[in-house]
Coordinates of C-alpha atoms and ligand atoms in Angstrom, one line a residue:
M1 CA 83.0 -14.7 18.8
N2 CA 85.1 -11.9 17.5
N3 CA 82.1 -9.8 16.7
K4 CA 83.2 -7.0 19.0
K5 CA 86.6 -6.7 17.5
D6 CA 85.2 -6.6 14.0
K7 CA 82.9 -3.9 15.1
N8 CA 85.6 -1.7 16.5
Y9 CA 87.6 -2.2 13.4
R10 CA 84.7 -1.0 11.3
V11 CA 84.3 2.1 13.5
I12 CA 88.0 3.0 13.0
K13 CA 87.9 2.4 9.3
L14 CA 84.8 4.6 8.9
S15 CA 86.1 7.3 11.2
I16 CA 89.3 7.7 9.2
M17 CA 87.4 7.9 6.0
Y18 CA 85.1 10.4 7.6
V19 CA 87.9 12.7 9.0
L20 CA 89.4 12.9 5.5
I21 CA 86.1 14.0 4.0
A22 CA 85.6 16.5 6.9
L23 CA 89.0 18.1 6.4
L24 CA 88.2 18.5 2.7
L25 CA 84.8 20.1 3.5
I26 CA 86.4 22.5 6.0
Y27 CA 89.0 23.5 3.5
L28 CA 86.3 24.3 1.0
Y29 CA 84.2 26.1 3.6
Q30 CA 87.0 28.3 4.6
G31 CA 87.9 29.1 1.0
F32 CA 84.3 30.0 0.3
F33 CA 83.6 32.3 3.3
G34 CA 87.0 33.4 4.2
T35 CA 87.8 35.0 0.8
N36 CA 91.5 35.3 0.4
R37 CA 92.4 37.5 3.3
E38 CA 96.0 38.5 3.4
T39 CA 97.7 38.6 6.7
I40 CA 100.0 41.6 6.8
P41 CA 102.4 42.9 9.5
Y42 CA 101.1 45.8 11.6
S43 CA 103.9 48.0 10.3
T44 CA 102.9 47.4 6.7
F45 CA 99.3 48.3 7.7
K46 CA 100.5 51.6 9.1
E47 CA 102.5 52.3 5.9
F48 CA 99.3 51.6 3.8
V49 CA 97.3 54.0 6.0
A50 CA 100.0 56.6 5.6
Q51 CA 99.9 56.2 1.8
D52 CA 96.1 56.5 1.9
R53 CA 95.7 53.1 0.5
V54 CA 93.5 51.6 3.2
K55 CA 89.8 52.1 2.2
S56 CA 88.1 50.8 5.3
C57 CA 88.7 48.6 8.3
R58 CA 87.0 47.0 11.3
V59 CA 89.0 47.3 14.5
S60 CA 88.7 45.0 17.4
E61 CA 91.0 44.1 20.3
K62 CA 92.3 41.0 18.6
Y63 CA 92.6 42.0 15.0
I64 CA 92.1 44.6 12.3
K65 CA 90.4 43.6 9.1
G66 CA 89.9 45.7 6.1
V67 CA 90.5 46.5 2.5
Y68 CA 93.5 48.1 0.9
I69 CA 94.3 49.0 -2.7
D70 CA 97.5 47.9 -4.3
K71 CA 99.6 49.9 -6.8
S72 CA 97.6 48.7 -9.8
G73 CA 94.3 49.7 -8.1
K74 CA 93.2 46.3 -7.1
M75 CA 91.4 45.7 -3.9
H76 CA 92.7 43.2 -1.3
S77 CA 91.3 42.0 2.0
F78 CA 93.7 42.0 4.8
V79 CA 94.0 41.1 8.4
T80 CA 96.6 42.3 10.9
I81 CA 97.2 41.9 14.6
P82 CA 97.2 45.2 16.3
V83 CA 99.8 46.4 18.9
E84 CA 99.5 49.0 21.5
D85 CA 98.8 52.1 19.4
P86 CA 96.7 54.8 21.0
K87 CA 97.2 57.2 18.1
L88 CA 95.7 54.9 15.5
T89 CA 92.2 56.4 15.7
D90 CA 93.6 59.9 15.0
E91 CA 95.6 58.6 12.1
L92 CA 92.6 56.8 10.5
I93 CA 90.6 60.0 10.8
A94 CA 93.4 62.0 9.3
H95 CA 93.6 59.7 6.3
K96 CA 89.8 59.5 5.9
V97 CA 89.7 55.8 6.3
K98 CA 86.2 54.5 6.9
F99 CA 86.5 52.5 10.2
E100 CA 84.3 51.0 12.8
G101 CA 84.8 49.1 16.1
V102 CA 83.7 45.6 16.6
P103 CA 82.1 44.6 19.8
S104 CA 84.1 42.0 21.7
A105 CA 81.3 39.4 21.0
G106 CA 82.5 39.5 17.4
W107 CA 85.2 36.9 17.9
L108 CA 82.6 34.7 19.5
T109 CA 80.3 34.9 16.6
N110 CA 83.2 34.3 14.4
L111 CA 84.2 31.2 16.3
L112 CA 80.6 30.0 16.2
F113 CA 80.1 30.4 12.5
G114 CA 83.6 29.7 11.4
W115 CA 84.2 26.6 13.5
I116 CA 81.6 25.3 15.9
I117 CA 78.7 25.1 13.5
P118 CA 80.5 23.5 10.6
F119 CA 82.1 21.1 12.9
G120 CA 78.9 20.4 14.7
V121 CA 77.1 19.7 11.5
L122 CA 79.9 17.4 10.4
F123 CA 79.9 15.7 13.8
L124 CA 76.2 15.0 13.6
L125 CA 76.7 13.6 10.1
W126 CA 79.4 11.4 11.4
L127 CA 77.1 10.1 14.2
F128 CA 74.5 9.3 11.6
I129 CA 76.8 7.4 9.4
I130 CA 78.2 5.4 12.2
K131 CA 74.7 4.7 13.5
R132 CA 73.6 3.5 10.1
A133 CA 76.6 1.3 9.8
G134 CA 75.5 -0.2 13.1
A135 CA 78.8 0.5 14.6
S136 CA 77.6 2.8 17.3
G137 CA 79.8 2.5 20.3
K138 CA 77.1 1.5 22.7
G139 CA 77.0 3.8 25.7
L140 CA 79.3 6.3 24.1
F141 CA 76.9 7.8 21.7
S142 CA 73.7 6.1 22.5
F143 CA 71.5 9.2 21.8
G144 CA 70.2 9.9 18.3
R145 CA 67.7 7.1 17.9
G146 CA 66.4 8.6 14.7
R147 CA 67.6 5.6 12.7
Y148 CA 67.1 4.2 9.3
K149 CA 64.4 1.6 9.4
V150 CA 64.2 -1.3 7.0
Y151 CA 61.7 -3.5 8.7
S152 CA 58.1 -2.8 8.8
S153 CA 56.1 -2.9 11.9
E154 CA 52.3 -3.4 11.7
R155 CA 49.3 -4.9 13.4
P156 CA 47.9 -7.0 10.6
D157 CA 44.1 -7.4 10.4
V158 CA 44.5 -10.6 8.4
K159 CA 42.8 -13.5 10.0
F160 CA 42.8 -17.3 9.5
S161 CA 39.6 -16.9 7.5
D162 CA 41.8 -15.1 4.9
V163 CA 43.9 -18.2 4.4
A164 CA 42.0 -20.9 2.6
G165 CA 43.1 -24.5 2.7
A166 CA 46.4 -25.1 4.5
E167 CA 44.5 -26.7 7.3
E168 CA 47.4 -28.6 8.6
A169 CA 49.7 -25.6 8.7
K170 CA 47.0 -23.6 10.5
V171 CA 46.6 -26.3 13.2
E172 CA 50.4 -26.1 13.8
V173 CA 50.3 -22.4 14.1
E174 CA 47.5 -22.5 16.6
E175 CA 49.8 -23.2 19.4
I176 CA 51.9 -20.2 18.7
I177 CA 48.8 -18.0 18.8
E178 CA 47.9 -19.5 22.2
F179 CA 51.4 -18.7 23.4
L180 CA 51.4 -15.1 22.1
K181 CA 48.1 -14.3 23.6
D182 CA 49.3 -14.9 27.1
P183 CA 52.9 -16.1 27.4
Q184 CA 52.9 -16.4 31.2
R185 CA 49.8 -18.5 31.3
F186 CA 51.2 -20.7 28.5
Q187 CA 54.3 -21.2 30.5
R188 CA 52.4 -22.0 33.7
L189 CA 50.4 -24.7 31.9
G190 CA 53.7 -26.3 30.9
G191 CA 53.6 -25.7 27.1
K192 CA 56.9 -25.8 25.3
M193 CA 57.5 -22.3 24.4
P194 CA 58.0 -21.8 20.7
K195 CA 61.0 -19.6 19.7
G196 CA 61.6 -20.1 16.1
V197 CA 59.2 -21.4 13.5
L198 CA 60.2 -22.0 9.9
L199 CA 57.5 -22.0 7.2
V200 CA 58.5 -24.1 4.3
G201 CA 56.7 -24.3 1.0
A202 CA 56.8 -23.6 -2.7
P203 CA 56.6 -19.9 -3.7
G204 CA 53.0 -18.5 -3.6
T205 CA 51.6 -21.1 -1.2
G206 CA 50.8 -18.4 1.3
K207 CA 53.6 -18.5 3.8
T208 CA 53.8 -14.8 4.2
L209 CA 50.0 -14.6 4.4
L210 CA 49.9 -17.3 7.1
A211 CA 52.6 -15.5 9.1
R212 CA 50.6 -12.3 9.0
A213 CA 47.4 -14.1 9.8
T214 CA 49.2 -15.6 12.9
A215 CA 50.0 -12.1 14.1
G216 CA 46.4 -11.0 13.2
E217 CA 44.8 -13.8 15.2
A218 CA 47.1 -13.3 18.2
E219 CA 46.6 -9.6 17.9
V220 CA 50.3 -8.8 18.3
P221 CA 52.6 -6.5 16.3
F222 CA 54.2 -8.1 13.3
I223 CA 57.7 -6.9 12.6
S224 CA 58.9 -8.1 9.2
I225 CA 61.9 -7.9 7.0
T226 CA 63.0 -9.7 3.9
G227 CA 66.1 -11.7 4.0
S228 CA 67.6 -9.9 1.0
A229 CA 67.3 -6.6 2.9
F230 CA 70.1 -7.8 5.2
V231 CA 72.6 -8.3 2.5
E232 CA 73.0 -4.9 1.1
L233 CA 75.3 -2.0 1.4
F234 CA 78.4 -2.3 3.4
V235 CA 79.6 -4.8 5.9
G236 CA 78.0 -4.7 9.3
V237 CA 74.7 -3.3 8.2
G238 CA 73.0 -6.7 8.2
A239 CA 74.1 -7.4 11.7
A240 CA 72.9 -4.0 12.9
R241 CA 69.6 -4.6 11.3
V242 CA 69.2 -7.9 13.1
R243 CA 69.9 -6.1 16.3
D244 CA 67.4 -3.4 15.5
L245 CA 64.8 -5.9 14.7
F246 CA 65.1 -7.7 17.9
A247 CA 65.3 -4.5 19.9
E248 CA 62.0 -3.4 18.3
A249 CA 60.4 -6.8 19.0
K250 CA 61.4 -6.6 22.6
R251 CA 60.0 -3.1 22.9
L252 CA 56.7 -4.3 21.5
A253 CA 56.5 -7.8 23.0
P254 CA 54.5 -9.9 22.8
S255 CA 55.3 -9.8 19.1
I256 CA 56.2 -11.7 16.0
I257 CA 59.4 -11.2 14.1
F258 CA 59.1 -12.4 10.5
I259 CA 62.1 -13.0 8.3
D260 CA 60.9 -13.7 4.8
E261 CA 63.1 -15.5 2.4
I262 CA 65.5 -16.4 5.1
D263 CA 67.7 -18.4 2.7
A264 CA 69.2 -15.1 1.6
I265 CA 71.1 -15.0 4.8
G266 CA 70.8 -18.4 6.2
R267 CA 72.7 -20.4 3.6
T268 CA 75.1 -23.0 4.7
R269 CA 78.2 -21.1 5.7
D270 CA 80.7 -23.5 4.4
A271 CA 78.9 -24.2 1.1
G272 CA 81.1 -23.6 -1.9
G273 CA 84.2 -23.0 0.2
F274 CA 85.5 -20.2 -1.9
T275 CA 82.4 -18.1 -2.0
T276 CA 82.1 -17.2 1.6
H277 CA 80.3 -14.0 2.0
E278 CA 81.6 -12.1 5.0
E279 CA 78.5 -9.9 5.3
R280 CA 76.0 -12.7 5.1
E281 CA 78.0 -14.6 7.7
Q282 CA 78.1 -11.8 10.1
T283 CA 74.4 -11.3 9.7
L284 CA 73.7 -14.9 10.3
N285 CA 75.9 -15.0 13.3
Q286 CA 74.1 -12.0 14.8
L287 CA 70.8 -13.7 14.1
L288 CA 71.9 -16.9 15.9
A289 CA 73.2 -14.9 18.8
E290 CA 70.0 -12.9 19.1
M291 CA 67.9 -16.0 19.0
D292 CA 70.0 -17.7 21.6
G293 CA 69.9 -14.6 23.7
F294 CA 66.3 -13.7 24.2
D295 CA 64.1 -15.1 26.8
P296 CA 61.1 -16.8 25.2
S297 CA 58.9 -16.1 28.2
R298 CA 58.8 -12.4 27.1
G299 CA 56.5 -13.5 24.3
I300 CA 58.6 -13.1 21.1
V301 CA 58.3 -15.6 18.3
V302 CA 60.6 -15.5 15.4
M303 CA 59.0 -16.8 12.2
A304 CA 60.8 -17.3 9.0
A305 CA 59.8 -18.5 5.5
T306 CA 61.8 -20.2 2.8
N307 CA 61.2 -22.2 -0.3
R308 CA 64.6 -23.7 -0.2
P309 CA 65.1 -25.4 3.2
E310 CA 67.8 -27.6 1.8
V311 CA 70.3 -24.7 1.5
L312 CA 69.8 -23.5 5.1
D313 CA 72.7 -23.6 7.5
P314 CA 72.1 -26.5 9.9
A315 CA 72.9 -24.2 12.8
L316 CA 69.6 -22.4 12.1
L317 CA 67.6 -25.6 12.6
R318 CA 69.1 -26.5 15.9
P319 CA 67.0 -26.8 19.1
G320 CA 66.2 -23.3 20.4
R321 CA 66.3 -21.8 17.0
F322 CA 64.1 -22.7 14.1
D323 CA 63.4 -26.1 15.6
R324 CA 59.8 -26.1 14.4
Q325 CA 59.1 -26.5 10.7
I326 CA 55.7 -26.1 9.3
L327 CA 55.1 -27.3 5.8
V328 CA 52.8 -25.0 3.8
D329 CA 52.0 -27.4 1.0
K330 CA 50.6 -26.9 -2.4
P331 CA 46.8 -27.0 -2.1
D332 CA 44.9 -30.1 -3.1
I333 CA 41.8 -30.0 -5.1
K334 CA 39.6 -29.1 -2.1
G335 CA 42.1 -26.4 -1.0
R336 CA 42.2 -24.9 -4.4
E337 CA 38.4 -24.6 -4.5
E338 CA 38.5 -22.9 -1.2
I339 CA 41.1 -20.5 -2.3
L340 CA 39.2 -19.7 -5.4
R341 CA 36.0 -19.2 -3.4
L342 CA 37.8 -16.8 -1.1
H343 CA 39.2 -14.6 -3.9
A344 CA 36.0 -14.8 -6.0
K345 CA 34.2 -13.1 -3.2
K346 CA 35.5 -9.8 -4.5
I347 CA 34.0 -10.3 -7.9
V348 CA 30.6 -11.0 -9.4
L349 CA 30.5 -14.5 -10.7
G350 CA 28.5 -15.6 -13.7
E351 CA 26.0 -18.4 -13.3
D352 CA 28.0 -20.7 -15.5
V353 CA 31.1 -20.6 -13.3
D354 CA 31.7 -23.7 -11.3
L355 CA 34.7 -23.2 -9.0
K356 CA 35.0 -26.9 -8.4
V357 CA 35.6 -27.5 -12.1
I358 CA 38.2 -24.8 -12.1
A359 CA 39.9 -26.4 -9.1
Q360 CA 40.0 -29.7 -11.1
E361 CA 41.6 -28.0 -14.0
T362 CA 44.4 -26.4 -12.0
P363 CA 46.5 -29.2 -10.5
G364 CA 49.9 -28.0 -9.2
L365 CA 48.9 -24.4 -8.9
V366 CA 49.3 -22.5 -5.7
G367 CA 47.3 -19.8 -3.9
A368 CA 49.2 -17.0 -5.6
D369 CA 48.4 -18.5 -9.1
L370 CA 44.8 -18.9 -8.2
A371 CA 44.4 -15.4 -6.9
N372 CA 46.0 -14.3 -10.1
I373 CA 43.6 -16.3 -12.2
V374 CA 40.6 -14.8 -10.5
N375 CA 42.1 -11.3 -11.0
E376 CA 42.9 -11.9 -14.6
A377 CA 39.4 -13.3 -15.3
A378 CA 37.9 -10.2 -13.8
L379 CA 40.1 -8.0 -15.9
L380 CA 39.1 -9.9 -19.1
A381 CA 35.5 -9.5 -18.2
A382 CA 36.0 -5.8 -17.5
R383 CA 37.7 -5.3 -20.9
E384 CA 34.6 -6.8 -22.6
S385 CA 32.3 -4.7 -20.4
A386 CA 30.6 -7.9 -19.3
D387 CA 28.3 -7.5 -16.3
K388 CA 29.7 -10.6 -14.6
V389 CA 32.8 -12.8 -14.8
Y390 CA 31.8 -15.8 -16.8
K391 CA 33.2 -19.2 -17.5
K392 CA 34.9 -18.2 -20.7
H393 CA 36.9 -15.5 -18.9
F394 CA 38.1 -18.0 -16.4
E395 CA 39.0 -20.4 -19.2
E396 CA 41.1 -17.9 -20.8
A397 CA 42.8 -16.8 -17.6
I398 CA 43.6 -20.4 -16.8
D399 CA 45.0 -21.0 -20.2
R400 CA 47.3 -18.0 -19.9
R401 CA 48.4 -18.9 -16.5
M402 CA 49.0 -22.6 -17.3
A403 CA 50.9 -21.8 -20.4
G404 CA 53.2 -19.6 -18.5
L405 CA 53.7 -22.1 -15.8
A406 CA 54.1 -25.2 -18.0
K407 CA 57.4 -23.7 -19.1
K408 CA 58.5 -23.6 -15.5
N409 CA 57.4 -27.2 -14.9
R410 CA 54.9 -26.2 -12.3
A411 CA 51.7 -27.3 -14.0
M412 CA 50.8 -30.7 -15.2
S413 CA 48.9 -31.4 -18.4
P414 CA 45.9 -33.8 -18.0
K415 CA 47.8 -36.5 -19.7
E416 CA 50.8 -36.1 -17.4
K417 CA 48.4 -36.1 -14.5
K418 CA 47.0 -39.4 -15.6
T419 CA 50.4 -40.9 -16.0
V420 CA 51.4 -39.8 -12.6
A421 CA 48.2 -41.1 -11.1
Y422 CA 48.8 -44.6 -12.5
H423 CA 52.5 -44.5 -11.6
E424 CA 51.8 -43.6 -7.9
S425 CA 49.0 -46.1 -7.8
G426 CA 51.4 -48.8 -8.9
H427 CA 53.8 -48.0 -6.1
A428 CA 51.0 -47.9 -3.5
I429 CA 49.3 -51.2 -4.5
V430 CA 52.6 -53.1 -4.5
G431 CA 53.5 -51.4 -1.3
Y432 CA 50.2 -52.4 0.2
L433 CA 50.4 -56.0 -0.9
L434 CA 54.0 -56.7 0.1
K435 CA 54.8 -57.2 3.8
G436 CA 58.5 -56.3 3.6
V437 CA 58.0 -52.5 3.1
E438 CA 56.7 -49.8 5.3
V439 CA 53.0 -49.0 5.4
V440 CA 51.8 -46.6 2.8
H441 CA 50.4 -43.6 4.6
K442 CA 49.4 -41.4 1.8
V443 CA 49.4 -41.4 -2.0
S444 CA 49.4 -38.0 -3.7
I445 CA 49.8 -36.7 -7.2
I446 CA 50.2 -33.1 -6.2
P447 CA 53.6 -32.0 -7.6
R448 CA 55.6 -31.5 -4.5
G449 CA 58.4 -29.1 -5.2
V450 CA 59.3 -28.7 -1.7
A451 CA 58.0 -31.8 0.1
A452 CA 60.0 -34.0 -2.2
L453 CA 63.2 -32.1 -1.4
G454 CA 62.4 -32.6 2.3
F455 CA 65.3 -32.8 4.6
T456 CA 63.6 -35.5 6.5
Q457 CA 63.8 -37.9 3.6
Q458 CA 67.1 -39.7 3.5
R459 CA 68.1 -43.0 2.1
P460 CA 68.3 -45.0 5.4
T461 CA 71.8 -46.4 5.0
E462 CA 72.0 -48.2 8.4
E463 CA 68.7 -49.8 7.8
H464 CA 70.0 -51.8 5.0
Y465 CA 72.0 -53.8 7.4
L466 CA 69.0 -54.6 9.5
M467 CA 66.9 -55.7 6.5
R468 CA 66.3 -59.3 5.5
K469 CA 66.9 -60.2 2.0
S470 CA 63.2 -60.8 1.4
E471 CA 62.5 -57.2 2.6
I472 CA 65.0 -55.8 0.2
L473 CA 63.4 -57.7 -2.6
D474 CA 60.0 -56.4 -1.6
K475 CA 61.4 -52.9 -1.6
I476 CA 62.8 -53.3 -5.1
C477 CA 59.4 -54.5 -6.2
M478 CA 57.7 -51.5 -4.7
L479 CA 60.2 -49.2 -6.5
F480 CA 59.3 -50.9 -9.8
G481 CA 55.5 -50.5 -9.1
G482 CA 55.4 -47.1 -10.7
R483 CA 57.1 -48.0 -13.9
V484 CA 55.3 -51.4 -14.3
A485 CA 51.9 -49.7 -13.8
E486 CA 52.7 -47.3 -16.6
E487 CA 53.8 -50.2 -18.8
I488 CA 50.6 -52.2 -18.2
V489 CA 48.2 -49.3 -18.7
F490 CA 49.8 -47.2 -21.4
G491 CA 52.1 -49.8 -23.0
D492 CA 54.8 -47.2 -22.7
V493 CA 57.0 -45.8 -20.0
S494 CA 58.0 -42.3 -19.0
T495 CA 61.1 -40.8 -17.6
G496 CA 59.3 -40.2 -14.3
A497 CA 60.6 -43.6 -13.1
Q498 CA 64.2 -42.7 -13.3
N499 CA 64.8 -42.2 -9.6
D500 CA 63.0 -45.4 -8.8
L501 CA 65.2 -47.3 -11.2
Y502 CA 68.2 -45.8 -9.8
A503 CA 67.3 -46.8 -6.3
A504 CA 66.2 -50.3 -7.4
T505 CA 69.5 -50.9 -9.2
D506 CA 71.5 -49.7 -6.2
L507 CA 69.6 -52.1 -3.9
A508 CA 69.9 -55.1 -6.2
R509 CA 73.6 -54.5 -6.6
A510 CA 74.1 -54.1 -2.9
V511 CA 72.4 -57.4 -2.3
V512 CA 75.1 -59.0 -4.4
T513 CA 78.2 -57.0 -3.6
Q514 CA 77.7 -55.5 -0.1
F515 CA 75.4 -57.7 1.8
G516 CA 76.7 -61.1 0.7
M517 CA 73.2 -62.3 0.1
D518 CA 73.6 -63.8 -3.3
E519 CA 73.5 -67.6 -3.6
E520 CA 75.9 -68.0 -6.5
L521 CA 78.5 -65.4 -5.3
G522 CA 78.2 -66.3 -1.7
P523 CA 78.6 -64.4 1.6
I524 CA 81.4 -62.3 0.4
I525 CA 81.7 -58.5 0.5
Y526 CA 82.9 -57.4 -2.9
E527 CA 82.4 -53.7 -2.4
R528 CA 82.7 -51.5 0.5
E529 CA 81.1 -48.2 0.5
R530 CA 83.1 -45.4 1.7
R531 CA 80.4 -43.0 2.4
P532 CA 81.7 -39.9 4.3
L533 CA 80.0 -40.4 7.6
F534 CA 78.5 -36.9 8.1
L535 CA 78.3 -35.6 4.6
P536 CA 75.6 -37.2 2.4
T537 CA 77.0 -37.1 -1.1
P538 CA 75.4 -38.5 -4.2
F539 CA 78.7 -40.0 -5.2
S540 CA 80.2 -42.4 -2.7
P541 CA 83.5 -43.8 -3.8
K542 CA 83.6 -47.5 -3.6
E543 CA 86.4 -49.8 -2.8
T544 CA 86.2 -52.9 -4.9
Y545 CA 87.8 -56.3 -4.4
Y546 CA 87.1 -58.5 -7.4
S547 CA 88.4 -59.7 -10.7
Q548 CA 87.1 -59.0 -14.1
K549 CA 85.3 -62.4 -14.1
T550 CA 83.6 -61.7 -10.8
S551 CA 82.5 -58.4 -12.2
E552 CA 80.7 -60.2 -14.9
A553 CA 79.1 -62.5 -12.4
I554 CA 78.0 -59.6 -10.3
D555 CA 76.3 -58.0 -13.3
R556 CA 74.6 -61.2 -14.1
E557 CA 73.3 -61.8 -10.6
T558 CA 72.2 -58.2 -10.2
R559 CA 70.3 -58.6 -13.4
K560 CA 68.7 -61.8 -12.1
I561 CA 67.4 -60.0 -9.0
I562 CA 66.1 -57.1 -11.1
D563 CA 64.3 -59.3 -13.6
S564 CA 62.7 -61.5 -11.0
C565 CA 61.5 -58.5 -9.0
Y566 CA 60.2 -56.8 -12.2
N567 CA 58.2 -59.9 -13.1
R568 CA 56.9 -60.4 -9.7
T569 CA 55.7 -56.8 -9.7
K570 CA 54.1 -57.2 -13.0
K571 CA 52.2 -60.2 -11.9
L572 CA 51.0 -58.5 -8.8
L573 CA 49.7 -55.5 -10.7
L574 CA 48.1 -57.5 -13.4
E575 CA 46.2 -59.5 -10.8
N576 CA 45.0 -56.3 -9.3
R577 CA 44.4 -54.4 -12.5
S578 CA 40.8 -53.3 -11.5
K579 CA 42.1 -51.9 -8.2
L580 CA 44.9 -50.1 -10.0
D581 CA 42.3 -48.4 -12.2
R582 CA 40.1 -47.6 -9.2
L583 CA 42.9 -46.1 -7.2
A584 CA 44.2 -44.1 -10.1
Q585 CA 40.7 -42.8 -10.8
R586 CA 40.3 -41.8 -7.2
L587 CA 43.6 -40.0 -7.3
L588 CA 42.6 -38.1 -10.4
E589 CA 39.5 -36.9 -8.6
R590 CA 41.0 -36.1 -5.2
E591 CA 44.7 -36.0 -5.8
V592 CA 45.3 -37.3 -2.3
V593 CA 44.3 -40.8 -1.0
D594 CA 45.1 -41.7 2.6
E595 CA 45.8 -45.0 4.2
R596 CA 42.2 -45.7 5.1
E597 CA 40.9 -45.1 1.6
L598 CA 43.6 -47.2 0.1
K599 CA 42.6 -50.0 2.4
E600 CA 39.0 -49.6 1.3
I601 CA 39.9 -49.8 -2.3
M602 CA 42.2 -52.8 -1.8
E603 CA 39.6 -54.7 0.1
S604 CA 36.7 -54.0 -2.1
K605 CA 35.3 -56.8 -4.3
D606 CA 35.8 -56.7 -8.0
T607 CA 32.5 -56.5 -9.8
Ligands
ADP1 P1 54.5 -17.1 -0.3 O1 54.9 -16.2 0.8 O2 54.3 -18.5 0.1 O3 55.3 -17.0 -1.5 P2 52.3 -15.3 -0.3 O4 51.8 -15.5 1.1 O5 53.1 -14.1 -0.6 O6 53.0 -16.6 -0.7 O7 51.0 -15.4 -1.2 C1 50.8 -14.6 -2.3 C2 49.3 -14.3 -2.4 O8 48.7 -15.5 -2.9 C3 48.6 -13.9 -1.2 O9 48.7 -12.6 -0.9 C4 47.2 -14.4 -1.4 O10 46.5 -13.4 -2.2 C5 47.4 -15.6 -2.3 N1 47.3 -16.8 -1.5 C6 48.3 -17.7 -1.4 N2 47.9 -18.7 -0.6 C7 46.7 -18.5 -0.3 C8 45.7 -19.2 0.6 N3 46.0 -20.4 1.1 N4 44.5 -18.6 0.7 C9 44.2 -17.5 0.1 N5 45.1 -16.8 -0.6 C10 46.3 -17.3 -0.8
MG2 MG1 56.4 -14.7 0.6
ZN3 ZN1 58.0 -43.6 -8.8

């Protein structure tokens, strides 16, 4: 790591700049206080005295300063260096020059005011600049701790009870609290000490809130900073701030460091190639170094939050760094009701308000949206001078909020919600009925901004080679489940199935061209995928080995597979139409259906 060298380089650069500024200041200072004192030879001085042109002077051992008048009557300040001249006093008296002696401390005062103080001030200023730039030569100038703080350090009184819903995330955080309460005990009991915890979730889902509540529950200091605060000003500041942050955390340990919006510094370093950002990189390196460097048994946990985990540098996610990820998901209907209840405590609710209904009406909204709706409803009520916040106020607040969010694709209309419910039910039922696909764990219609981006979800390329043909066909059917359900129920299809179709087409084509599983075309590899091994790219160049005629055959065979799977899916869903309706209905009510409930619905008798 050439961190040290960089640092020295910065110190030198800054110092040179500083010296130039200092010289300029001194020049100005001298000009201001020193007036334009002329230096004259002692002989000239004597002449002026003889000609009665010296008005006054101050005599010391080292110099004589005074004022003389030139021929045109103008006054000049002068200074001259005296020589042995015992008769001077007599002469000055004879020519009526006003004169006084200067005590020998005079030159000291002069030195003090003329040089030491201005230089001292400039020196301190320099220290301050260097400190701020984080380039303090450690040990050399390690005094002057009055530094510029950008993080905030507090002891939050937020508790878990202030975070509604998010039960799963809370359970995961529980262990961190145990650890922070007594790090030594935790270690003795053999717990794996947490070091870095990454909270992942859409904006407004309560990540910051949860982090503060963690500190509040553990009753430890919470030292927080926002990622963007690192990437400001000039190079080196970010790294210095990281150092400050960890120093403060160590001082206050056990404690929590919280880096909000860590994606501002933690972006993949080589992304883009040309747009490397020196400052961000240094900051990130410093962060990695600090995380590797501290001993977790001291009781420091680094928490971070992001809504864009996919852009993070993989180095941040390695073991010993942010190796724990906690998903702070968008709340389901129950979670939304709890959040509403929590925020509604602060207002007086009208009798006609049913928070359950409001929760039903707000799919896809997050905690911040709901808090905002309660707030807005209260404001609307206040504007009307109503005594309570009534249903109509809530309705209006919801309308406003939803209208704003619909544009950003965050909220679903009831019609969209129904489409999605049937679409997902279709996938789930086909998945449940066919043996060749993985077990369906959970069906959900909550729009999952982040969860769907998830870095854990990958197309399992190796698995293709371990799959039987029948399994691949089952998988294609499951992929069609969503679209087919839409077709059966609404007689129309939506664009929501695009990704499914993409994947299904890929698989069907691979059966023919890459796995040699097609009867007509035989066990021949027609295409070899040249996927870069470690870089998942959406476009993988393919090597092909076939003629125009084979190409047509490939298309035809692919189409055959697709058609047969589509028809099979349709048959399955038509046979299970009542279950499809029931599952979709359940999803509309609860938004999430788990494995057990799915089984219940699938095994129930049609009436
Ligand atoms: P994020 O950091 O995920 O963007 P915040 O923690 O800043 O979200 O949440 C913003 C506000 O939304 C919080 O201050 C709180 O008022 C409200 N909020 C969000 N999630 C919840 C929740 N689960 N329970 C209660 N309030 C919440
Ligand atoms: Mg936040
Ligand atoms: Zn789908």
